[in-house]
XYZ file of C-alpha atoms in Angstrom:
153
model
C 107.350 131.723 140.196
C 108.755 128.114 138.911
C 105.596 127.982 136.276
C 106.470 131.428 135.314
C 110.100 130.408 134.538
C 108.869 127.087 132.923
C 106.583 129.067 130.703
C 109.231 131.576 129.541
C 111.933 128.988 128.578
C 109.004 126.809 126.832
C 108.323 130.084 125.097
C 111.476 130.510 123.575
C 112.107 127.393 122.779
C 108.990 127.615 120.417
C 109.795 130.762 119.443
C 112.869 129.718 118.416
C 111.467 126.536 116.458
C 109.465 128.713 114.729
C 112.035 131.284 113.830
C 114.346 128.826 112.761
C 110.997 127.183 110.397
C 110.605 130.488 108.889
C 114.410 131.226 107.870
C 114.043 127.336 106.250
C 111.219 128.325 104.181
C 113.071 131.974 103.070
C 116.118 130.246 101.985
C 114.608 127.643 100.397
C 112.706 130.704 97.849
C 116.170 132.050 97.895
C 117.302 129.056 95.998
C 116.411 128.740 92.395
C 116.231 125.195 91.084
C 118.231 124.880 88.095
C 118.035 121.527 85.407
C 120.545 121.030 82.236
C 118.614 120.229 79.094
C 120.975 118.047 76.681
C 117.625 116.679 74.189
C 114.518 117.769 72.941
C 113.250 114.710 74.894
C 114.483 116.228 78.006
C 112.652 119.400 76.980
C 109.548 117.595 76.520
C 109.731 115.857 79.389
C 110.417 118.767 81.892
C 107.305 119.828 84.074
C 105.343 122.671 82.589
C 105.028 124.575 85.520
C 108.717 123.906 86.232
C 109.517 126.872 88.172
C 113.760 127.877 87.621
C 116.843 128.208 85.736
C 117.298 125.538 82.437
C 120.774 125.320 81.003
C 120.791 124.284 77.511
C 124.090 121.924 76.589
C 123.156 120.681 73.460
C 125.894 120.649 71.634
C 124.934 120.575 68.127
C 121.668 119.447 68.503
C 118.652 121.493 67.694
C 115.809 121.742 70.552
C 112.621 123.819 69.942
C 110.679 125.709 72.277
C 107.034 125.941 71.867
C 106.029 127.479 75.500
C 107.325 128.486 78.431
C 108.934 126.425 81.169
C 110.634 127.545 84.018
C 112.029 131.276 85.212
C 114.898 132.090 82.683
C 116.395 129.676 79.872
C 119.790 130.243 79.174
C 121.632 128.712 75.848
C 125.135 128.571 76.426
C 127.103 126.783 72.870
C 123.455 125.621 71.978
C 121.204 125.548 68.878
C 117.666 126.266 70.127
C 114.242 127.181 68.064
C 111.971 129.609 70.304
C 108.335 129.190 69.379
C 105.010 131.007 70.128
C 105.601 133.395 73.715
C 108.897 131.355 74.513
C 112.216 134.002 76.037
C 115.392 132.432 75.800
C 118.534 134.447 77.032
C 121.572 133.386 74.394
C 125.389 132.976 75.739
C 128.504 132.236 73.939
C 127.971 130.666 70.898
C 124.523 129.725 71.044
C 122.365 130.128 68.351
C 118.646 130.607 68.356
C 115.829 130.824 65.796
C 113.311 132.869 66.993
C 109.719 132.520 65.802
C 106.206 133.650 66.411
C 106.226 136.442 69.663
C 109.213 135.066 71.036
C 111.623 136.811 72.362
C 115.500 136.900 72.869
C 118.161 138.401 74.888
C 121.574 137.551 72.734
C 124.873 137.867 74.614
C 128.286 137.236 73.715
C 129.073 135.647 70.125
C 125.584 134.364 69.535
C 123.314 134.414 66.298
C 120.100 134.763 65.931
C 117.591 135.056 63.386
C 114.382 136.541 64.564
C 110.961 136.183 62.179
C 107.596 136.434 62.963
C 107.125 139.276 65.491
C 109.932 138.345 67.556
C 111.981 140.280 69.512
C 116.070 140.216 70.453
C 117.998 142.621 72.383
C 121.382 141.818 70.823
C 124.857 142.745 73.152
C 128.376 142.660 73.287
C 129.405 141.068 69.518
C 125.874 138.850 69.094
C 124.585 139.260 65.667
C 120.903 139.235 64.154
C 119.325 138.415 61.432
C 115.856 140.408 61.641
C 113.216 138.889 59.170
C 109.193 139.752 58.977
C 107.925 142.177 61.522
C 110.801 141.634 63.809
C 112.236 144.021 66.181
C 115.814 144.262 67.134
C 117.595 146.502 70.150
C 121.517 146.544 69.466
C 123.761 147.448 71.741
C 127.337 146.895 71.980
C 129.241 145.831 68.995
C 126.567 143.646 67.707
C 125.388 143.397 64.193
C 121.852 143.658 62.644
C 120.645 142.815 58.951
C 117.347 143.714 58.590
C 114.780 142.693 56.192
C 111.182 142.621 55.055
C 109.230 145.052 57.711
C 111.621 144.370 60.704
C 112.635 147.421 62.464
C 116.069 148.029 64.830
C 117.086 150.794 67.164
C-alpha cells in the first residue's frame, strides 16, 4: 500500500513536470520575436530564416528589400524599396517602392508606388502610384493614379 502511494505522488509530480514543459514550449510559439531595423546594414545582417515581426525606424533613410525575412514587416515613418517576392505592410507615413512581384499592404498616410507586377492593397487615406502591370485594391479614402497596363478595383 506505501509503494502504491509512493508511485502515485511520483506520478504526479512527473506529470506535472511535464505539463508544466509543455505550456513552456506553447507560450514560447505564442510569442513572436520582434527586431527594429534602423539601416540597410541591419537589414543585411538579419538572419534569413529570421522567423517574426521587423519594425522599420528609418527615418529618412532608404532600405531595400530583395527577399523575404521574417513573418510580417511593418514600415512605420519609413522609406523602404520592396524587391523580387518581398510583402511589406506600410503605417503612417511610410513610404515604399514596390518592385518586381512584391507586394504591399498600405495603411494610414502612406505612399507607394508600385511597378513591375506588384501588388498594394491601399486603406484608410494611403495613396498609390500604380506603374507597369501593377495591381491596386483601394479601399477607404485612398487614392490611385494609374498608368501604363496597371489595373485597380
Amino acid at each position: 500500500m506505501m509503494l502504491m502511494i509512493i508511485f502515485l505522488i511520483l506520478s504526479s509530480i512527473v506529470l506535472g513536470f511535464a505539463i508544466f514543459e509543455i505550456y513552456k514550449i506553447l507560450e514560447g510559439e505564442k510569442k513572436m520575436r520582434e527586431v527594429i531595423i534602423k539601416t540597410q546594414e541591419d537589414w543585411d545582417k538579419l538572419d534569413k530564416d529570421f522567423d517574426g515581426i521587423v519594425y522599420f525606424e528609418n527615418g529618412q533613410n532608404w532600405i531595400t528589400i530583395r527577399e523575404n525575412k521574417g513573418y510580417r514587416r511593418i514600415i512605420k515613418a519609413s522609406k523602404v524599396v520592396a524587391r523580387g517576392n518581398s510583402s511589406v505592410e506600410a503605417w503612417g507615413n511610410s513610404s515604399v517602392v514596390a518592385r518586381g512581384n512584391s507586394s504591399v499592404e498600405a495603411r494610414g498616410n502612406s505612399s507607394v508606388v508600385a511597378r513591375g507586377n506588384s501588388s498594394v492593397e491601399a486603406w484608410e487615406n494611403s495613396s498609390v502610384e500604380a506603374r507597369e502591370n501593377s495591381s491596386v485594391v483601394a479601399r477607404g479614402n485612398s487614392s490611385v493614379e494609374a498608368r501604363g497596363n496597371s489595373s485597380v478595383v
